[in-house]
CSV table of N, CA and C in Angstrom, one decimal:
chain,number,residue,atom,x,y,z
A,1,MET,N,62.1,160.7,62.4
A,1,MET,CA,61.5,160.7,61.2
A,1,MET,C,59.9,161.6,61.1
A,2,ASN,N,59.3,162.4,60.4
A,2,ASN,CA,58.5,163.1,59.8
A,2,ASN,C,57.5,161.9,59.5
A,3,GLU,N,56.3,162.7,60.2
A,3,GLU,CA,54.9,161.5,60.0
A,3,GLU,C,55.5,162.2,58.1
A,4,LYS,N,54.1,161.2,57.7
A,4,LYS,CA,53.7,161.1,56.5
A,4,LYS,C,52.2,162.0,56.5
A,5,GLN,N,52.1,162.7,55.6
A,5,GLN,CA,51.2,164.4,55.3
A,5,GLN,C,50.8,164.1,54.7
A,6,LYS,N,49.1,164.1,54.3
A,6,LYS,CA,48.9,164.7,53.2
A,6,LYS,C,48.3,165.7,52.8
A,7,LEU,N,48.7,166.2,51.5
A,7,LEU,CA,48.3,167.9,51.7
A,7,LEU,C,47.5,167.6,49.9
A,8,GLU,N,47.0,169.2,50.2
A,8,GLU,CA,46.5,169.2,48.6
A,8,GLU,C,47.1,170.2,47.7
A,9,VAL,N,47.9,169.9,46.8
A,9,VAL,CA,48.2,170.9,45.9
A,9,VAL,C,47.6,171.1,44.5
A,10,ARG,N,47.5,172.3,43.6
A,10,ARG,CA,47.1,172.4,42.4
A,10,ARG,C,48.2,173.1,41.0
A,11,ILE,N,47.9,171.5,40.8
A,11,ILE,CA,49.1,171.6,39.3
A,11,ILE,C,48.3,172.5,38.2
A,12,CYS,N,48.2,173.5,37.2
A,12,CYS,CA,47.7,174.0,36.1
A,12,CYS,C,46.2,173.4,36.3
A,13,GLY,N,45.9,173.9,38.0
A,13,GLY,CA,44.6,174.4,37.5
A,13,GLY,C,44.1,172.9,37.8
A,14,ARG,N,44.8,171.4,38.4
A,14,ARG,CA,43.9,170.0,38.1
A,14,ARG,C,45.2,170.4,40.4
A,15,ASP,N,43.9,169.5,40.6
A,15,ASP,CA,43.8,169.1,42.4
A,15,ASP,C,44.3,167.6,42.6
A,16,TYR,N,46.3,168.3,43.2
A,16,TYR,CA,46.1,166.7,43.7
A,16,TYR,C,46.3,166.3,44.8
A,17,THR,N,46.3,164.8,45.4
A,17,THR,CA,46.4,164.8,46.4
A,17,THR,C,48.0,163.6,46.7
A,18,LEU,N,49.2,164.4,47.7
A,18,LEU,CA,50.0,163.8,47.7
A,18,LEU,C,50.5,163.5,49.4
A,19,VAL,N,51.0,162.0,49.1
A,19,VAL,CA,51.5,162.1,50.9
A,19,VAL,C,52.9,162.1,50.8
A,20,SER,N,53.3,162.9,52.0
A,20,SER,CA,54.8,162.8,52.1
A,20,SER,C,55.0,163.4,53.6
A,21,GLU,N,56.0,163.6,53.8
A,21,GLU,CA,57.1,163.4,55.1
A,21,GLU,C,57.6,164.4,55.0
A,22,GLU,N,57.4,165.1,53.7
A,22,GLU,CA,58.2,165.9,53.8
A,22,GLU,C,57.8,167.9,54.4
A,23,SER,N,58.2,168.6,54.6
A,23,SER,CA,57.2,170.1,55.9
A,23,SER,C,56.4,170.3,54.5
A,24,PRO,N,54.5,170.3,54.4
A,24,PRO,CA,53.9,171.3,53.7
A,24,PRO,C,54.4,172.1,53.0
A,25,GLU,N,55.5,173.2,54.1
A,25,GLU,CA,55.8,174.5,53.2
A,25,GLU,C,56.1,173.9,52.2
A,26,TYR,N,56.9,172.6,52.1
A,26,TYR,CA,58.0,172.8,51.2
A,26,TYR,C,57.8,171.8,50.3
A,27,ILE,N,56.6,171.1,50.4
A,27,ILE,CA,55.1,169.9,49.3
A,27,ILE,C,55.0,171.8,48.3
A,28,HIS,N,54.5,172.2,48.9
A,28,HIS,CA,54.0,173.8,47.9
A,28,HIS,C,54.6,174.1,47.6
A,29,ARG,N,56.4,175.3,47.8
A,29,ARG,CA,56.7,175.5,47.4
A,29,ARG,C,57.5,174.1,45.4
A,30,VAL,N,57.4,173.2,46.0
A,30,VAL,CA,57.7,172.2,44.9
A,30,VAL,C,57.1,171.9,43.9
A,31,ALA,N,55.5,171.9,44.0
A,31,ALA,CA,54.7,172.6,43.8
A,31,ALA,C,53.5,173.2,42.5
A,32,PHE,N,54.4,174.8,43.6
A,32,PHE,CA,54.3,176.2,42.4
A,32,PHE,C,55.7,175.9,41.5
A,33,TYR,N,56.6,175.7,41.4
A,33,TYR,CA,57.5,175.8,41.2
A,33,TYR,C,57.1,174.7,39.7
A,34,VAL,N,56.5,173.6,40.2
A,34,VAL,CA,56.2,172.6,39.3
A,34,VAL,C,54.7,173.4,37.4
A,35,ASP,N,54.1,173.7,38.7
A,35,ASP,CA,53.3,174.3,38.1
A,35,ASP,C,53.2,175.7,37.2
A,36,GLN,N,54.5,176.4,37.8
A,36,GLN,CA,55.1,177.2,36.7
A,36,GLN,C,55.6,177.2,35.9
A,37,LYS,N,57.0,176.1,35.7
A,37,LYS,CA,57.0,174.9,35.0
A,37,LYS,C,56.3,174.6,33.3
A,38,MET,N,55.2,174.6,34.0
A,38,MET,CA,53.4,174.0,33.5
A,38,MET,C,53.4,174.5,32.8
A,39,ARG,N,53.0,176.1,33.3
A,39,ARG,CA,52.8,176.7,32.9
A,39,ARG,C,54.0,177.7,31.3
A,40,GLU,N,54.6,178.1,31.6
A,40,GLU,CA,55.7,178.5,30.6
A,40,GLU,C,55.5,176.9,29.5
A,41,VAL,N,55.7,175.8,29.7
A,41,VAL,CA,55.3,175.2,28.1
A,41,VAL,C,54.5,175.2,27.4
A,42,GLU,N,53.4,175.4,28.5
A,42,GLU,CA,51.3,175.5,28.3
A,42,GLU,C,52.0,177.1,26.8
A,43,GLN,N,52.6,177.6,27.4
A,43,GLN,CA,52.3,179.4,26.9
A,43,GLN,C,53.1,178.9,25.9
A,44,ALA,N,54.3,178.7,26.0
A,44,ALA,CA,55.1,178.3,24.6
A,44,ALA,C,54.4,177.6,23.4
A,45,ASN,N,53.4,177.2,23.7
A,45,ASN,CA,52.6,175.8,23.0
A,45,ASN,C,51.1,175.5,23.6
A,46,PRO,N,50.4,176.7,23.4
A,46,PRO,CA,49.0,176.0,23.8
A,46,PRO,C,48.5,175.0,23.5
A,47,ARG,N,48.7,174.4,21.8
A,47,ARG,CA,48.0,173.0,21.6
A,47,ARG,C,48.2,171.8,22.9
A,48,LEU,N,49.7,171.8,23.2
A,48,LEU,CA,49.7,170.4,23.6
A,48,LEU,C,48.5,170.0,24.1
A,49,SER,N,48.7,168.3,24.6
A,49,SER,CA,47.6,168.0,25.6
A,49,SER,C,48.1,168.3,26.8
A,50,ILE,N,47.3,168.3,28.1
A,50,ILE,CA,48.5,167.9,29.4
A,50,ILE,C,49.4,167.5,30.0
A,51,SER,N,48.9,166.0,28.6
A,51,SER,CA,50.1,164.9,29.3
A,51,SER,C,51.3,165.0,28.4
A,52,MET,N,51.2,165.5,26.9
A,52,MET,CA,52.1,166.8,26.0
A,52,MET,C,53.0,167.9,27.6
A,53,ALA,N,52.2,168.3,27.8
A,53,ALA,CA,52.9,169.7,28.5
A,53,ALA,C,53.6,169.2,29.8
A,54,ALA,N,53.2,167.5,30.2
A,54,ALA,CA,53.5,167.0,31.5
A,54,ALA,C,54.7,166.5,31.5
A,55,VAL,N,55.5,166.0,30.1
A,55,VAL,CA,56.5,164.8,30.3
A,55,VAL,C,57.6,166.5,29.3
A,56,LEU,N,56.6,166.8,28.4
A,56,LEU,CA,57.8,168.0,28.6
A,56,LEU,C,58.7,168.6,29.5
A,57,THR,N,58.0,169.3,30.3
A,57,THR,CA,58.1,169.5,31.6
A,57,THR,C,59.2,168.6,32.7
A,58,SER,N,58.9,167.8,32.6
A,58,SER,CA,59.6,166.6,33.7
A,58,SER,C,60.5,166.3,32.4
A,59,LEU,N,60.7,166.8,31.5
A,59,LEU,CA,62.0,166.8,30.3
A,59,LEU,C,62.9,167.8,31.6
A,60,ASN,N,61.8,169.1,31.3
A,60,ASN,CA,62.8,170.0,31.2
A,60,ASN,C,63.3,170.1,32.6
A,61,ILE,N,62.2,170.1,33.3
A,61,ILE,CA,62.9,169.9,35.5
A,61,ILE,C,64.1,168.9,35.2
A,62,GLY,N,64.0,167.9,35.1
A,62,GLY,CA,65.6,166.7,35.2
A,62,GLY,C,66.3,167.1,33.9
A,63,ASP,N,66.0,167.8,33.4
A,63,ASP,CA,67.6,168.7,32.6
A,63,ASP,C,67.9,170.0,33.6
A,64,GLU,N,67.7,170.6,34.2
A,64,GLU,CA,67.8,171.5,35.2
A,64,GLU,C,68.6,170.6,35.8
A,65,PHE,N,67.7,169.2,36.9
A,65,PHE,CA,67.9,168.4,37.8
A,65,PHE,C,70.0,168.0,37.7
A,66,LEU,N,69.7,167.5,36.4
A,66,LEU,CA,71.3,166.9,35.3
A,66,LEU,C,72.5,167.7,35.7
A,67,LYS,N,71.6,169.0,35.0
A,67,LYS,CA,73.0,169.4,35.2
A,67,LYS,C,73.0,170.4,36.4
A,68,GLY,N,73.1,170.3,37.6
A,68,GLY,CA,72.0,170.9,38.9
A,68,GLY,C,73.7,170.1,39.4
A,69,ARG,N,72.8,169.2,39.2
A,69,ARG,CA,73.7,167.8,40.0
A,69,ARG,C,74.9,167.5,39.3
A,70,GLU,N,75.6,167.8,37.0
A,70,GLU,CA,76.6,168.1,37.7
A,70,GLU,C,77.6,169.2,37.6
A,71,GLU,N,76.9,170.5,38.1
A,71,GLU,CA,77.8,171.5,38.8
A,71,GLU,C,77.9,172.0,40.5
A,72,THR,N,77.0,170.7,40.7
A,72,THR,CA,77.5,170.3,42.3
A,72,THR,C,78.7,169.6,42.3
A,73,SER,N,78.9,168.7,40.9
A,73,SER,CA,80.1,168.4,41.4
A,73,SER,C,81.0,168.2,41.0
A,74,ARG,N,80.9,169.4,40.5
A,74,ARG,CA,82.3,170.0,39.0
A,74,ARG,C,83.2,170.9,41.0
A,75,LEU,N,81.8,171.2,41.2
A,75,LEU,CA,81.9,172.3,43.0
A,75,LEU,C,82.6,171.5,43.5
A,76,LYS,N,82.5,170.4,43.7
A,76,LYS,CA,82.8,169.9,44.8
A,76,LYS,C,84.5,168.8,44.3
A,77,GLU,N,84.6,169.0,43.1
A,77,GLU,CA,85.8,168.2,42.6
A,77,GLU,C,86.7,170.5,43.3
A,78,GLU,N,86.0,170.7,41.9
A,78,GLU,CA,87.0,172.7,42.6
A,78,GLU,C,87.2,172.5,44.1
A,79,THR,N,86.3,172.6,45.0
A,79,THR,CA,86.4,172.2,46.3
A,79,THR,C,87.7,172.3,47.0
A,80,VAL,N,87.7,170.2,46.2
A,80,VAL,CA,89.1,169.2,47.0
A,80,VAL,C,90.1,169.6,46.4
A,81,THR,N,89.8,170.0,45.3
A,81,THR,CA,91.4,171.2,44.6
A,81,THR,C,91.4,172.4,45.6
A,82,LYS,N,90.5,172.7,45.8
A,82,LYS,CA,91.5,173.8,46.7
A,82,LYS,C,91.8,173.7,47.7
A,83,ASP,N,90.7,173.0,48.4
A,83,ASP,CA,91.5,172.5,49.5
A,83,ASP,C,92.6,171.6,49.9
A,84,GLU,N,93.4,171.0,48.3
A,84,GLU,CA,94.8,170.6,48.7
A,84,GLU,C,95.6,171.8,48.4
A,85,THR,N,95.0,172.3,47.6
A,85,THR,CA,96.0,173.7,47.4
A,85,THR,C,96.3,174.4,48.4
A,86,LEU,N,94.9,174.9,49.4
A,86,LEU,CA,95.3,175.6,50.8
A,86,LEU,C,96.2,174.8,51.9
A,87,TYR,N,95.4,172.9,51.5
A,87,TYR,CA,96.7,172.4,52.7
A,87,TYR,C,98.3,172.4,52.0
A,88,LEU,N,98.7,172.3,51.6
A,88,LEU,CA,99.5,172.4,50.8
A,88,LEU,C,100.2,173.9,50.9
A,89,ALA,N,99.7,175.2,50.6
A,89,ALA,CA,100.1,177.0,51.5
A,89,ALA,C,100.5,176.3,52.7
A,90,ASN,N,99.5,176.1,53.5
A,90,ASN,CA,100.4,176.2,55.2
A,90,ASN,C,100.5,175.0,54.9
A,91,LYS,N,101.1,174.4,54.7
A,91,LYS,CA,102.0,172.8,54.9
A,91,LYS,C,103.5,174.0,54.5
A,92,LYS,N,103.2,174.7,53.2
A,92,LYS,CA,104.6,175.4,52.8
A,92,LYS,C,104.8,177.6,53.9
A,93,ILE,N,103.4,177.6,54.5
A,93,ILE,CA,104.2,178.2,55.0
A,93,ILE,C,104.6,178.0,56.5
A,94,GLU,N,104.3,176.5,57.3
A,94,GLU,CA,104.5,176.5,58.3
A,94,GLU,C,106.6,176.4,58.4
A,95,GLU,N,106.8,175.3,57.4
A,95,GLU,CA,108.4,175.1,56.6
A,95,GLU,C,108.2,176.4,56.6
A,96,LEU,N,108.1,178.1,56.6
A,96,LEU,CA,108.5,178.9,56.0
A,96,LEU,C,109.1,179.0,57.2
A,97,GLU,N,107.9,179.4,58.0
A,97,GLU,CA,108.0,180.1,59.4
A,97,GLU,C,109.4,179.9,60.4
A,98,GLN,N,109.6,177.8,59.9
A,98,GLN,CA,110.5,177.2,60.5
A,98,GLN,C,111.4,178.0,59.9
A,99,GLN,N,111.9,178.4,58.9
A,99,GLN,CA,112.5,178.4,58.2
A,99,GLN,C,113.4,180.1,58.9
A,100,ILE,N,112.0,180.4,59.5
A,100,ILE,CA,112.6,181.9,59.9
A,100,ILE,C,113.2,181.9,61.1
A,101,THR,N,112.5,181.0,61.7
A,101,THR,CA,112.7,180.8,63.1
A,101,THR,C,113.9,180.7,63.2
A,102,GLU,N,114.1,179.3,62.2
A,102,GLU,CA,115.9,179.3,62.8
A,102,GLU,C,117.0,180.0,62.8
A,103,LEU,N,116.6,181.0,61.1
A,103,LEU,CA,117.0,181.8,60.2
A,103,LEU,C,117.3,182.7,62.1
A,104,GLN,N,116.2,183.0,62.6
A,104,GLN,CA,116.1,184.5,63.7
A,104,GLN,C,118.1,183.8,64.7
A,105,ASN,N,117.5,182.3,64.8
A,105,ASN,CA,118.1,181.9,66.3
A,105,ASN,C,119.7,182.3,65.4
A,106,LYS,N,119.8,182.2,64.4
A,106,LYS,CA,121.0,181.9,63.4
A,106,LYS,C,121.0,183.7,64.0
A,107,TYR,N,120.8,184.2,63.0
A,107,TYR,CA,121.0,185.8,63.5
A,107,TYR,C,121.3,185.8,64.9
A,108,GLN,N,121.0,185.4,66.0
A,108,GLN,CA,120.6,186.2,67.3
A,108,GLN,C,122.2,185.4,67.8
A,109,ALA,N,122.3,183.8,67.4
A,109,ALA,CA,123.8,183.7,67.8
A,109,ALA,C,124.9,185.1,67.1
A,110,LEU,N,125.2,185.1,65.8
A,110,LEU,CA,126.2,185.4,65.5
A,110,LEU,C,126.7,186.5,65.7
A,111,GLN,N,125.1,187.7,66.0
A,111,GLN,CA,125.0,188.8,67.2
A,111,GLN,C,125.9,188.8,68.5
A,112,ILE,N,125.4,187.6,68.5
A,112,ILE,CA,125.8,187.3,70.5
A,112,ILE,C,127.5,187.4,70.2
A,113,ARG,N,128.6,186.4,69.1
A,113,ARG,CA,129.2,186.0,68.6
A,113,ARG,C,130.3,187.2,68.4
A,114,TYR,N,129.2,187.8,67.0
A,114,TYR,CA,129.7,189.1,66.9
A,114,TYR,C,131.0,190.5,68.0
A,115,ALA,N,129.4,190.6,69.1
A,115,ALA,CA,129.3,191.5,70.4
A,115,ALA,C,131.1,190.6,71.1
A,116,LYS,N,131.1,189.6,71.0
A,116,LYS,CA,132.1,188.8,71.9
A,116,LYS,C,133.1,189.8,72.0
A,117,LYS,N,132.7,189.3,69.9
A,117,LYS,CA,134.2,188.7,69.1
A,117,LYS,C,134.9,190.7,69.3
A,118,GLU,N,134.1,191.1,69.7
A,118,GLU,CA,134.1,193.2,68.9
A,118,GLU,C,134.9,193.3,70.3
A,119,THR,N,134.4,192.6,71.9
A,119,THR,CA,135.0,193.3,73.0
A,119,THR,C,135.7,192.9,73.0
A,120,GLU,N,136.7,191.3,72.0
A,120,GLU,CA,138.2,191.0,72.1
A,120,GLU,C,139.1,191.3,71.2
A,121,LEU,N,138.5,192.0,70.6
A,121,LEU,CA,138.9,192.9,69.8
A,121,LEU,C,139.2,194.3,70.6
A,122,GLU,N,138.6,194.7,70.5
A,122,GLU,CA,138.6,196.0,71.6
A,122,GLU,C,139.6,196.0,73.1
A,123,ASP,N,139.2,194.9,73.9
A,123,ASP,CA,140.3,194.4,73.8
A,123,ASP,C,141.8,194.1,73.9
A,124,ALA,N,142.0,193.4,73.1
A,124,ALA,CA,143.1,193.0,72.5
A,124,ALA,C,143.4,194.9,72.2
A,125,LEU,N,142.5,195.1,71.4
A,125,LEU,CA,143.5,197.1,70.7
A,125,LEU,C,143.8,197.6,72.6
A,126,LYS,N,143.4,197.8,73.4
A,126,LYS,CA,143.4,198.6,74.7
A,126,LYS,C,145.2,197.9,75.1
A,127,SER,N,145.1,196.7,74.9
A,127,SER,CA,145.7,196.2,75.7
A,127,SER,C,147.2,195.9,75.2
A,128,PHE,N,147.4,196.0,73.6
A,128,PHE,CA,148.4,196.6,72.6
A,128,PHE,C,148.3,198.1,73.1
A,129,GLU,N,147.8,199.1,73.3
A,129,GLU,CA,148.1,200.3,73.6
A,129,GLU,C,148.7,200.8,74.8
A,130,LEU,N,147.7,199.6,76.1
A,130,LEU,CA,148.9,199.9,77.2
A,130,LEU,C,150.3,199.4,77.3
A,131,GLY,N,150.9,198.2,75.6
A,131,GLY,CA,151.7,198.2,76.4
A,131,GLY,C,152.9,198.9,75.7
A,132,LEU,N,151.9,199.3,74.1
A,132,LEU,CA,153.1,200.6,73.3
A,132,LEU,C,153.1,201.7,74.4
A,133,GLN,N,152.2,202.5,75.6
A,133,GLN,CA,152.2,203.3,76.7
A,133,GLN,C,153.1,202.6,77.4
A,134,ASN,N,153.3,201.6,77.8
A,134,ASN,CA,154.4,201.4,79.3
A,134,ASN,C,156.1,201.4,78.5
A,135,ASN,N,156.1,201.2,76.8
A,135,ASN,CA,156.7,201.3,76.5
A,135,ASN,C,157.2,202.6,75.8
A,136,ASN,N,156.8,203.4,75.4
A,136,ASN,CA,156.8,204.7,75.5
A,136,ASN,C,156.5,205.4,73.8
A,137,ILE,N,155.5,203.7,73.4
A,137,ILE,CA,155.4,204.2,71.5
A,137,ILE,C,153.9,204.7,72.1
A,138,THR,N,153.7,205.9,70.6
A,138,THR,CA,152.9,206.2,70.7
A,138,THR,C,152.4,205.4,69.1
A,139,PHE,N,151.3,205.1,69.0
A,139,PHE,CA,150.5,204.3,68.0
A,139,PHE,C,150.5,205.0,66.8
A,140,ASP,N,151.4,206.4,66.7
A,140,ASP,CA,151.2,207.5,65.6
A,140,ASP,C,153.1,207.1,65.4
A,141,ASP,N,153.8,206.2,66.1
A,141,ASP,CA,154.1,206.3,65.5
A,141,ASP,C,155.2,204.7,64.9
A,142,LEU,N,154.1,203.7,65.0
A,142,LEU,CA,154.3,202.8,64.2
A,142,LEU,C,153.9,203.0,62.8
A,143,THR,N,152.6,204.0,62.5
A,143,THR,CA,152.5,204.3,61.5
A,143,THR,C,153.6,205.2,60.3
């Protein structure tokens, strides 16, 4: 945990002493941002008192904050939805890869079976032709 530090910042021409555990760079960035927003409000309506400008600036920053939080929430939900979609897609890919493997195995088994049947058929044909030759019958005589 960081130690609390005192910092001097200037917002709208006024100096403020802040105590924070955040880094000085961060606090100065926040103060600069608030200063810019206050100046925008003052430029839009120079007749506002400093307290009215501060209230309007607070409302504007609060609006930005809430919209940012809503957007963050929406993006988180979108991320969850996309994560679920990705999970389901990966699951489907795994299932399809399994099916491909099974089909490849079946195909290889069928190729082996086909090769055996082809060899059996060739052997049977040779045997038949030998039988015909032994009986002095040609294959052409049969047709």
